[in-house]
C-alpha cells in the first residue's frame, strides 16, 4: 500500500518523500510519460501518416482529386511506394470531398479496386470484389455529414473522411484502366475529360517520416478532417502530445525533442515487429518456416476472434504496405489475392544482397490468375532499386523457365545465373532485402496448406 522512497526504473531512479515525488522525479516522470505516449501515438497512427505522405507524393506529380495517376506499361522501382508490384496496372488518386462535393467514380470492369479513408480504414471495394461484381459501375462518394439529395443509379458510399485514397488495379491492363472516370456529381450531365498522369518511372516519395515530422503529418490529417472521424482512444493519445482539432500544434523544444526520439524508437520497434514477429499467428506454417502472413487474423480490421484490435499487426501492415480490404485479407478461393513475405533464408539469417539464393516453388502453384515474387528494400519498404527496373519474377513473363519436373526455381543475387536470367532477381551487395510472394486468384491448396513454397536457400 506504500510507495518506497526510491523506485529503480529503466528510465532512472524515481525518488519520493513519503510517496510524494521529489522535483527530479516529477521531471523524469513527465518526460517518460510523454515519450511513451509519443511511441504509442506513432505505432497507432502509422496508417494516417502513410496516407498523408501518399497524398503529398501524388500531389507533387500533379495528381489531384480529378486526376488519376497510373503505371504504364507497369510500375518500376523508381517510385517510393510501399510494397508496390510490377505486375498490376495501377491507378490511384485521393478524393477531396470537401472541395469537390459528392464525387462519382466510374470503376473499370474486371478490376480489383478499393477505397480507404485517410486513416486507412476500409471504405468499399469496386470491381470484382465490389457491388458491381466486376461489370464496372458508378460509385457515388458522399462527404461526411452530407444530407442533400442522393440521385438514383449510383452505388452510394459514405467515407468518414473528406479525403480518401482510391487504388485501382485493372486486370485488363492499361486499356481497361483508362476507362475509369472521376468527376463531381455536379458535373455528371457533362463530365470533363479525364486527366491521367503516368508515374511508372517517376522518382517520387510516398513514404511517411520516421522522425518528429511524422507528428506534423498526423497534425495535417487531424486539422483537415472531421474530429468525429478519429476514434476516441487515438484522439486521446494525440491530444496528450498536443495534437488537437482546431488548435495549433506548437510543441516547445523539450516536447519536440521527446517526440523526435519517440518516432525514432517506434520506427525501430515496428521494424522488429514486422521482420521478427513474436506472435505465432504471423507465421503461415507453424514450426521452422519463415513465411509470414501480413494479416495474421485474416481480418482487414486487424481484429482477433474475440474482437480485440491486434495493434501490432495493424502497425506492421501499414508500416510495410498501403491499403486494406476484405478481398486482400480473407480472399475466397479463386478470388482476390493472398500474400506471404520473408526477410530470412532457411538458416534464419537475414537476406544479404551480396549473396546468392534460390527459392523453389513446387509445381501446381495455386493460382487462378497469376503469381509473382517481388523484392523490396527493407529501409524504404518499396521495390529494390537495382540496374534492372523491375525487381520481380512472375508467371506473366514468357522468360520464366520451369524445371523439368514442373517446379519453378527463382534465383536472387548480384549476378545472374547463366541460362536462368528470366528466373533471376538482382540484389545489391551491402543491402538487405525482403520479398513478397503474391497469389492472384488463390486456390484451395494455398488455404489448406497442401501446397507450400520452399524456404529461401543460400546458393
Short mmCIF file of C-alpha atoms in Angstrom, two decimals:
data_model
loop_
_atom_site.label_atom_id
_atom_site.label_comp_id
_atom_site.label_asym_id
_atom_site.label_seq_id
_atom_site.Cartn_x
_atom_site.Cartn_y
_atom_site.Cartn_z
CA UNK A 1 0.00 0.00 0.00
CA UNK A 2 3.03 2.31 0.28
CA UNK A 3 5.47 3.82 -2.20
CA UNK A 4 9.19 3.19 -1.49
CA UNK A 5 11.43 6.21 -1.20
CA UNK A 6 13.22 5.10 -4.37
CA UNK A 7 11.96 3.09 -7.36
CA UNK A 8 14.54 1.84 -9.86
CA UNK A 9 13.34 2.01 -13.48
CA UNK A 10 14.84 1.71 -16.94
CA UNK A 11 14.41 5.48 -17.13
CA UNK A 12 16.43 6.10 -13.97
CA UNK A 13 15.59 6.19 -10.27
CA UNK A 14 12.32 7.76 -9.12
CA UNK A 15 12.70 9.26 -5.66
CA UNK A 16 9.90 10.17 -3.22
CA UNK A 17 9.33 11.69 0.20
CA UNK A 18 6.70 9.56 1.88
CA UNK A 19 5.11 8.78 -1.51
CA UNK A 20 5.36 12.31 -2.87
CA UNK A 21 7.68 12.81 -5.86
CA UNK A 22 10.81 14.90 -5.49
CA UNK A 23 11.46 17.57 -8.16
CA UNK A 24 13.74 15.42 -10.34
CA UNK A 25 11.19 12.61 -10.22
CA UNK A 26 8.44 14.95 -11.38
CA UNK A 27 10.53 15.97 -14.39
CA UNK A 28 11.62 12.41 -15.15
CA UNK A 29 8.06 11.08 -14.82
CA UNK A 30 6.59 13.54 -17.30
CA UNK A 31 9.46 13.12 -19.76
CA UNK A 32 8.92 9.37 -19.61
CA UNK A 33 5.16 9.66 -19.93
CA UNK A 34 5.44 11.95 -22.96
CA UNK A 35 7.97 9.59 -24.56
CA UNK A 36 5.72 6.57 -24.04
CA UNK A 37 2.68 8.39 -25.38
CA UNK A 38 4.69 9.53 -28.39
CA UNK A 39 5.76 5.94 -29.10
CA UNK A 40 2.20 4.66 -28.80
CA UNK A 41 0.87 7.51 -30.94
CA UNK A 42 3.40 6.68 -33.66
CA UNK A 43 2.57 2.96 -33.68
CA UNK A 44 -1.18 3.57 -33.70
CA UNK A 45 -1.16 6.43 -36.22
CA UNK A 46 1.10 4.92 -38.90
CA UNK A 47 -1.95 4.31 -41.16
CA UNK A 48 -2.86 8.01 -41.15
CA UNK A 49 0.68 9.34 -41.65
CA UNK A 50 1.12 6.93 -44.56
CA UNK A 51 -1.97 8.29 -46.30
CA UNK A 52 -0.86 11.90 -45.78
CA UNK A 53 2.51 11.02 -47.34
CA UNK A 54 0.79 9.20 -50.20
CA UNK A 55 -1.42 12.20 -50.98
CA UNK A 56 1.56 14.58 -50.77
CA UNK A 57 3.67 12.44 -53.09
CA UNK A 58 0.91 12.18 -55.68
CA UNK A 59 0.17 15.89 -55.48
CA UNK A 60 3.81 16.62 -56.27
CA UNK A 61 3.24 14.96 -59.66
CA UNK A 62 0.09 16.97 -60.32
CA UNK A 63 -2.24 14.12 -59.34
CA UNK A 64 -5.18 15.81 -57.63
CA UNK A 65 -8.74 14.70 -56.86
CA UNK A 66 -9.73 14.93 -60.52
CA UNK A 67 -6.60 13.30 -61.91
CA UNK A 68 -5.71 9.60 -61.96
CA UNK A 69 -2.10 8.55 -61.62
CA UNK A 70 -1.34 5.27 -63.36
CA UNK A 71 1.51 2.97 -64.34
CA UNK A 72 2.28 2.22 -67.97
CA UNK A 73 3.40 -0.27 -69.00
CA UNK A 74 3.95 -1.26 -65.35
CA UNK A 75 5.36 0.21 -62.17
CA UNK A 76 9.15 0.31 -61.93
CA UNK A 77 11.30 0.63 -58.82
CA UNK A 78 11.66 4.41 -59.33
CA UNK A 79 8.64 5.48 -57.21
CA UNK A 80 8.94 5.04 -53.45
CA UNK A 81 5.56 3.39 -52.85
CA UNK A 82 5.14 0.87 -50.04
CA UNK A 83 5.38 -2.69 -51.45
CA UNK A 84 4.03 -1.82 -54.88
CA UNK A 85 4.39 -4.52 -57.52
CA UNK A 86 5.49 -4.66 -61.13
CA UNK A 87 2.65 -6.85 -62.44
CA UNK A 88 -0.56 -4.92 -61.87
CA UNK A 89 -1.61 -1.89 -63.88
CA UNK A 90 -2.13 0.58 -61.05
CA UNK A 91 -4.28 3.66 -60.90
CA UNK A 92 -4.58 5.88 -57.84
CA UNK A 93 -5.76 9.23 -56.62
CA UNK A 94 -7.06 10.92 -53.46
CA UNK A 95 -10.60 12.26 -53.27
CA UNK A 96 -11.33 15.75 -51.90
CA UNK A 97 -15.00 15.70 -50.97
CA UNK A 98 -14.69 18.94 -49.01
CA UNK A 99 -13.67 20.74 -52.23
CA UNK A 100 -15.50 18.76 -54.93
CA UNK A 101 -18.63 17.75 -53.02
CA UNK A 102 -20.28 14.40 -53.86
CA UNK A 103 -17.98 12.64 -56.30
CA UNK A 104 -18.57 9.88 -58.86
CA UNK A 105 -16.09 7.13 -59.72
CA UNK A 106 -16.86 5.04 -62.79
CA UNK A 107 -14.91 1.91 -61.93
CA UNK A 108 -13.31 -0.12 -64.73
CA UNK A 109 -14.61 -3.65 -65.41
CA UNK A 110 -12.59 -6.75 -64.48
CA UNK A 111 -10.68 -4.92 -61.81
CA UNK A 112 -9.68 -5.19 -58.15
CA UNK A 113 -10.18 -1.67 -56.81
CA UNK A 114 -10.78 -0.42 -53.30
CA UNK A 115 -11.02 2.81 -51.33
CA UNK A 116 -9.60 3.55 -47.88
CA UNK A 117 -10.27 6.71 -45.89
CA UNK A 118 -7.43 8.95 -44.73
CA UNK A 119 -6.95 6.83 -41.58
CA UNK A 120 -6.52 3.91 -43.99
CA UNK A 121 -9.75 2.27 -42.91
CA UNK A 122 -11.70 0.26 -45.45
CA UNK A 123 -14.45 2.18 -47.25
CA UNK A 124 -15.51 0.00 -50.20
CA UNK A 125 -14.39 -2.40 -52.89
CA UNK A 126 -15.03 -1.69 -56.54
CA UNK A 127 -14.75 -4.21 -59.36
CA UNK A 128 -14.74 -7.98 -58.92
CA UNK A 129 -14.98 -7.80 -55.13
CA UNK A 130 -17.30 -4.77 -55.20
CA UNK A 131 -21.01 -4.24 -55.63
CA UNK A 132 -20.63 -4.06 -59.42
CA UNK A 133 -19.26 -7.65 -59.42
CA UNK A 134 -16.58 -6.77 -61.96
CA UNK A 135 -19.00 -5.36 -64.53
CA UNK A 136 -17.99 -1.77 -63.86
CA UNK A 137 -20.27 0.66 -62.07
CA UNK A 138 -20.84 4.20 -60.92
CA UNK A 139 -19.92 4.73 -57.26
CA UNK A 140 -21.06 7.91 -55.54
CA UNK A 141 -18.96 9.12 -52.61
CA UNK A 142 -20.75 11.50 -50.26
CA UNK A 143 -18.89 13.88 -47.90
CA UNK A 144 -19.13 13.34 -44.13
CA UNK A 145 -22.33 14.94 -42.84
CA UNK A 146 -23.90 15.21 -46.29
CA UNK A 147 -27.69 15.46 -46.03
CA UNK A 148 -28.58 16.55 -49.57
CA UNK A 149 -30.47 14.65 -52.24
CA UNK A 150 -28.99 11.35 -53.41
CA UNK A 151 -29.88 10.55 -57.03
CA UNK A 152 -30.78 7.05 -58.16
CA UNK A 153 -28.49 4.92 -60.31
CA UNK A 154 -25.37 5.07 -58.14
CA UNK A 155 -23.66 2.73 -55.69
CA UNK A 156 -23.62 5.09 -52.72
CA UNK A 157 -20.70 5.21 -50.27
CA UNK A 158 -20.15 7.45 -47.25
CA UNK A 159 -16.49 7.71 -46.12
CA UNK A 160 -15.72 9.07 -42.65
CA UNK A 161 -13.12 11.49 -44.05
CA UNK A 162 -13.22 14.10 -46.83
CA UNK A 163 -10.06 12.70 -48.38
CA UNK A 164 -9.86 9.03 -49.33
CA UNK A 165 -7.25 7.03 -51.18
CA UNK A 166 -8.50 5.27 -54.31
CA UNK A 167 -6.48 2.30 -55.58
CA UNK A 168 -7.35 0.78 -58.94
CA UNK A 169 -5.90 -2.48 -60.21
CA UNK A 170 -7.15 -3.31 -63.70
CA UNK A 171 -6.69 -6.96 -64.65
CA UNK A 172 -7.49 -5.95 -68.22
CA UNK A 173 -4.39 -3.78 -68.31
CA UNK A 174 -3.89 -0.18 -69.29
CA UNK A 175 -6.73 -0.08 -71.81
CA UNK A 176 -9.21 -1.09 -69.11
CA UNK A 177 -7.79 1.29 -66.51
CA UNK A 178 -8.04 4.26 -68.85
CA UNK A 179 -11.81 3.76 -68.93
CA UNK A 180 -12.01 4.97 -65.30
CA UNK A 181 -13.66 8.32 -64.73
CA UNK A 182 -13.73 10.55 -61.63
CA UNK A 183 -15.77 13.75 -61.52
CA UNK A 184 -18.01 15.79 -59.18
CA UNK A 185 -21.66 14.77 -59.16
CA UNK A 186 -22.43 18.36 -60.14
CA UNK A 187 -20.74 17.66 -63.50
CA UNK A 188 -22.46 14.30 -64.11
CA UNK A 189 -24.55 15.62 -67.02
CA UNK A 190 -21.39 16.62 -68.90
CA UNK A 191 -18.30 15.12 -67.22
CA UNK A 192 -14.99 16.80 -68.06
CA UNK A 193 -12.32 14.94 -69.96
CA UNK A 194 -10.45 12.67 -67.56
CA UNK A 195 -6.87 13.65 -66.77
CA UNK A 196 -4.21 10.93 -66.37
CA UNK A 197 -0.56 11.11 -65.25
CA UNK A 198 1.77 8.17 -65.86
CA UNK A 199 4.07 7.82 -62.84
CA UNK A 200 5.54 4.37 -63.61
CA UNK A 201 9.10 5.70 -63.92
CA UNK A 202 8.82 8.81 -61.73
CA UNK A 203 11.16 9.20 -58.77
CA UNK A 204 8.87 10.45 -56.02
CA UNK A 205 8.27 9.64 -52.37
CA UNK A 206 5.03 8.48 -50.73
CA UNK A 207 6.62 7.09 -47.54
CA UNK A 208 5.90 8.79 -44.21
CA UNK A 209 8.59 10.20 -41.89
CA UNK A 210 10.37 8.39 -39.05
CA UNK A 211 11.31 11.49 -37.04
CA UNK A 212 9.49 14.45 -35.47
CA UNK A 213 7.89 15.40 -38.78
CA UNK A 214 5.79 12.21 -38.52
CA UNK A 215 3.69 14.05 -35.94
CA UNK A 216 3.39 17.06 -38.24
CA UNK A 217 1.99 14.69 -40.88
CA UNK A 218 -0.58 13.46 -38.36
CA UNK A 219 -1.47 17.03 -37.39
CA UNK A 220 -2.15 17.79 -41.06
CA UNK A 221 -4.66 14.95 -41.09
CA UNK A 222 -6.31 15.89 -37.78
CA UNK A 223 -6.77 19.53 -38.78
CA UNK A 224 -8.24 18.77 -42.20
CA UNK A 225 -10.77 16.09 -41.28
CA UNK A 226 -13.91 15.98 -39.09
CA UNK A 227 -12.99 15.33 -35.43
CA UNK A 228 -15.52 12.50 -35.30
CA UNK A 229 -13.52 10.66 -38.00
CA UNK A 230 -10.98 9.76 -35.32
CA UNK A 231 -11.77 7.19 -32.64
CA UNK A 232 -11.65 8.48 -29.02
CA UNK A 233 -8.63 6.39 -27.99
CA UNK A 234 -6.33 7.69 -30.73
CA UNK A 235 -7.78 11.16 -30.31
CA UNK A 236 -6.82 10.95 -26.62
CA UNK A 237 -3.28 9.80 -27.39
CA UNK A 238 -2.79 12.65 -29.83
CA UNK A 239 -4.32 15.24 -27.51
CA UNK A 240 -1.86 14.14 -24.81
CA UNK A 241 1.04 15.19 -27.07
CA UNK A 242 -0.59 18.39 -28.29
CA UNK A 243 -2.39 17.38 -31.48
CA UNK A 244 -5.99 18.60 -31.14
CA UNK A 245 -8.53 19.51 -33.86
CA UNK A 246 -8.81 23.26 -34.32
CA UNK A 247 -5.72 24.08 -32.27
CA UNK A 248 -2.16 24.76 -33.49
CA UNK A 249 0.40 22.03 -32.86
CA UNK A 250 3.24 24.02 -31.26
CA UNK A 251 5.41 21.78 -29.07
CA UNK A 252 8.19 23.50 -27.17
CA UNK A 253 11.82 22.44 -27.60
CA UNK A 254 11.54 19.85 -24.84
CA UNK A 255 8.46 18.20 -26.32
CA UNK A 256 9.81 18.39 -29.87
CA UNK A 257 12.96 16.56 -28.77
CA UNK A 258 10.95 13.90 -26.93
CA UNK A 259 8.65 13.31 -29.90
CA UNK A 260 11.60 13.08 -32.28
CA UNK A 261 13.09 10.40 -30.01
CA UNK A 262 9.71 8.66 -29.75
CA UNK A 263 9.37 8.45 -33.53
CA UNK A 264 12.86 7.01 -33.95
CA UNK A 265 12.30 4.42 -31.20
CA UNK A 266 8.88 3.47 -32.52
CA UNK A 267 10.12 3.08 -36.09
CA UNK A 268 12.75 0.67 -34.80
CA UNK A 269 10.14 -1.22 -32.81
CA UNK A 270 7.77 -1.63 -35.73
CA UNK A 271 10.61 -2.95 -37.89
CA UNK A 272 11.23 -5.57 -35.23
CA UNK A 273 7.52 -6.40 -35.16
CA UNK A 274 7.49 -6.75 -38.96
CA UNK A 275 10.61 -8.80 -39.57
CA UNK A 276 10.80 -10.80 -36.31
CA UNK A 277 7.21 -11.01 -35.00
CA UNK A 278 6.78 -12.81 -31.71
CA UNK A 279 3.09 -13.51 -32.29
CA UNK A 280 2.98 -17.09 -33.69
CA UNK A 281 -0.13 -16.28 -35.72
CA UNK A 282 2.05 -14.23 -38.10
CA UNK A 283 3.71 -17.42 -39.33
CA UNK A 284 1.87 -19.10 -42.18
CA UNK A 285 3.38 -22.53 -41.48
CA UNK A 286 3.92 -23.30 -37.78
CA UNK A 287 7.38 -24.57 -36.96
CA UNK A 288 10.60 -23.76 -38.74
CA UNK A 289 9.24 -21.86 -41.77
CA UNK A 290 9.89 -18.11 -42.00
CA UNK A 291 6.93 -17.33 -44.29
CA UNK A 292 4.69 -14.72 -42.67
CA UNK A 293 1.13 -13.59 -43.29
CA UNK A 294 0.54 -9.81 -43.20
CA UNK A 295 -3.00 -10.40 -41.88
CA UNK A 296 -2.42 -12.84 -39.02
CA UNK A 297 -6.10 -12.99 -38.08
CA UNK A 298 -7.34 -12.76 -41.69
CA UNK A 299 -9.19 -9.62 -40.63
CA UNK A 300 -8.90 -6.45 -42.70
CA UNK A 301 -9.70 -4.57 -39.48
CA UNK A 302 -6.96 -6.45 -37.59
CA UNK A 303 -9.41 -7.94 -35.11
CA UNK A 304 -8.87 -11.15 -33.18
CA UNK A 305 -11.52 -13.88 -32.98
CA UNK A 306 -12.54 -12.31 -29.67
CA UNK A 307 -12.94 -8.86 -31.25
CA UNK A 308 -9.76 -7.29 -29.85
CA UNK A 309 -7.75 -4.95 -32.04
CA UNK A 310 -4.37 -6.51 -32.89
CA UNK A 311 -2.36 -3.33 -32.51
CA UNK A 312 0.99 -4.82 -33.51
CA UNK A 313 -0.50 -6.40 -36.64
CA UNK A 314 -2.09 -3.10 -37.67
CA UNK A 315 1.17 -1.20 -37.16
CA UNK A 316 3.17 -3.81 -39.09
CA UNK A 317 0.86 -3.95 -42.06
CA UNK A 318 0.58 -0.21 -42.55
CA UNK A 319 4.30 0.36 -41.98
CA UNK A 320 5.12 -2.09 -44.77
CA UNK A 321 2.13 -1.76 -47.10
CA UNK A 322 -0.66 0.57 -48.15
CA UNK A 323 -4.35 -0.17 -48.27
CA UNK A 324 -6.50 -2.92 -46.84
CA UNK A 325 -9.71 -4.61 -47.88
CA UNK A 326 -11.61 -7.83 -47.13
CA UNK A 327 -10.69 -9.18 -50.57
CA UNK A 328 -6.99 -8.96 -49.64
CA UNK A 329 -7.13 -10.16 -46.04
CA UNK A 330 -9.54 -13.07 -46.40
CA UNK A 331 -9.87 -13.85 -50.08
CA UNK A 332 -12.26 -16.55 -51.22
CA UNK A 333 -10.93 -19.47 -53.23
CA UNK A 334 -10.24 -18.27 -56.77
CA UNK A 335 -10.88 -14.61 -55.94
CA UNK A 336 -8.88 -11.69 -54.59
CA UNK A 337 -5.26 -12.15 -53.64
CA UNK A 338 -3.07 -13.66 -50.95
CA UNK A 339 0.42 -12.76 -49.77
CA UNK A 340 3.34 -14.20 -47.82
CA UNK A 341 6.61 -12.44 -47.01
CA UNK A 342 10.02 -13.16 -45.54
CA UNK A 343 13.37 -11.48 -44.98
CA UNK A 344 15.20 -14.65 -43.87
CA UNK A 345 16.91 -17.59 -45.53
CA UNK A 346 16.44 -21.20 -44.46
CA UNK A 347 19.04 -20.83 -41.71
CA UNK A 348 17.26 -17.84 -40.16
CA UNK A 349 19.89 -15.34 -41.38
CA UNK A 350 18.80 -12.03 -42.89
CA UNK A 351 18.81 -11.94 -46.69
CA UNK A 352 22.01 -10.27 -47.88
CA UNK A 353 22.20 -8.60 -51.28
CA UNK A 354 25.81 -9.69 -51.72
CA UNK A 355 24.95 -13.40 -51.58
CA UNK A 356 23.16 -15.74 -53.97
CA UNK A 357 19.97 -17.62 -53.06
CA UNK A 358 17.32 -19.82 -54.64
CA UNK A 359 13.61 -20.26 -53.94
CA UNK A 360 11.76 -23.33 -55.19
CA UNK A 361 8.06 -23.03 -55.96
CA UNK A 362 6.74 -26.58 -56.40
CA UNK A 363 4.64 -27.40 -59.43
CA UNK A 364 0.95 -26.66 -59.25
CA UNK A 365 1.33 -23.11 -57.91
CA UNK A 366 -2.20 -22.47 -56.61
CA UNK A 367 -3.44 -19.53 -58.65
CA UNK A 368 -6.36 -18.94 -60.96
CA UNK A 369 -4.85 -15.77 -62.44
CA UNK A 370 -1.08 -15.39 -61.88
CA UNK A 371 1.67 -15.41 -59.27
CA UNK A 372 4.57 -13.03 -58.64
CA UNK A 373 7.68 -12.72 -56.48
CA UNK A 374 8.73 -9.13 -55.74
CA UNK A 375 11.86 -7.95 -53.92
CA UNK A 376 11.91 -4.90 -51.64
CA UNK A 377 14.30 -2.58 -49.84
CA UNK A 378 13.88 -3.03 -46.05
CA UNK A 379 14.66 0.66 -45.48
CA UNK A 380 12.05 2.17 -47.80
CA UNK A 381 9.73 -0.88 -47.96
CA UNK A 382 9.49 -0.01 -51.65
CA UNK A 383 10.77 -2.01 -54.61
CA UNK A 384 14.51 -2.61 -54.53
CA UNK A 385 16.39 -0.27 -56.83
CA UNK A 386 19.00 -2.06 -58.97
CA UNK A 387 20.31 -1.87 -62.54
CA UNK A 388 17.06 -3.58 -63.56
CA UNK A 389 13.86 -1.53 -63.14
CA UNK A 390 11.59 -4.49 -62.34
CA UNK A 391 12.79 -6.49 -59.31
CA UNK A 392 10.43 -9.40 -59.82
CA UNK A 393 9.75 -12.77 -61.40
CA UNK A 394 6.18 -13.67 -62.33
CA UNK A 395 4.09 -16.11 -64.30
CA UNK A 396 3.05 -13.40 -66.78
CA UNK A 397 6.57 -13.39 -68.23
CA UNK A 398 7.47 -15.65 -71.12
CA UNK A 399 11.09 -15.55 -69.93
CA UNK A 400 10.38 -17.62 -66.79
CA UNK A 401 11.54 -21.22 -67.29
CA UNK A 402 10.23 -24.08 -65.13
CA UNK A 403 12.31 -27.12 -64.24
CA UNK A 404 11.76 -30.46 -65.99
CA UNK A 405 9.57 -31.61 -63.07
CA UNK A 406 7.36 -28.53 -63.30
CA UNK A 407 8.84 -26.72 -60.30
CA UNK A 408 9.92 -23.11 -60.71
CA UNK A 409 13.26 -22.10 -59.19
CA UNK A 410 13.82 -18.39 -58.66
CA UNK A 411 17.36 -17.03 -58.27
CA UNK A 412 18.41 -14.00 -56.23
CA UNK A 413 21.83 -12.38 -56.17
CA UNK A 414 24.03 -9.61 -57.56
CA UNK A 415 24.79 -11.52 -60.78
CA UNK A 416 22.55 -13.63 -62.99
CA UNK A 417 22.95 -17.42 -63.14
CA UNK A 418 23.88 -18.42 -66.69
CA UNK A 419 20.88 -19.61 -68.65
CA UNK A 420 18.42 -18.63 -65.92
CA UNK A 421 18.28 -14.87 -66.42
CA UNK A 422 14.49 -14.94 -66.76
CA UNK A 423 14.19 -16.53 -63.32
CA UNK A 424 16.55 -14.07 -61.63
CA UNK A 425 16.03 -11.01 -59.43
CA UNK A 426 19.07 -8.78 -58.98
CA UNK A 427 20.09 -7.74 -55.46
CA UNK A 428 22.58 -5.16 -54.19
CA UNK A 429 25.78 -6.01 -52.27
CA UNK A 430 25.80 -4.31 -48.89
CA UNK A 431 21.99 -4.10 -48.75
CA UNK A 432 19.46 -6.40 -47.20
CA UNK A 433 16.20 -7.29 -48.94
CA UNK A 434 12.89 -8.96 -48.35
CA UNK A 435 10.37 -10.49 -50.69
CA UNK A 436 6.64 -10.99 -51.06
CA UNK A 437 5.03 -13.95 -52.77
CA UNK A 438 1.75 -12.82 -54.34
CA UNK A 439 -1.02 -15.17 -55.46
CA UNK A 440 -3.84 -13.68 -57.55
CA UNK A 441 -6.94 -15.85 -57.52
CA UNK A 442 -5.52 -18.21 -54.84
CA UNK A 443 -6.74 -21.82 -54.97
CA UNK A 444 -7.69 -24.28 -52.25
CA UNK A 445 -4.22 -25.82 -51.86
CA UNK A 446 -2.94 -22.45 -50.61
CA UNK A 447 -5.61 -22.23 -47.96
CA UNK A 448 -5.39 -25.84 -46.78
CA UNK A 449 -1.58 -25.61 -46.99
CA UNK A 450 -1.21 -28.78 -49.04
CA UNK A 451 0.96 -26.67 -51.37
CA UNK A 452 3.71 -24.60 -49.81
CA UNK A 453 6.70 -22.69 -51.16
CA UNK A 454 10.20 -23.74 -50.25
CA UNK A 455 12.41 -21.66 -48.00
CA UNK A 456 14.96 -19.27 -49.49
CA UNK A 457 18.16 -21.30 -49.67
CA UNK A 458 21.72 -19.93 -49.74
CA UNK A 459 23.19 -20.97 -53.08
#
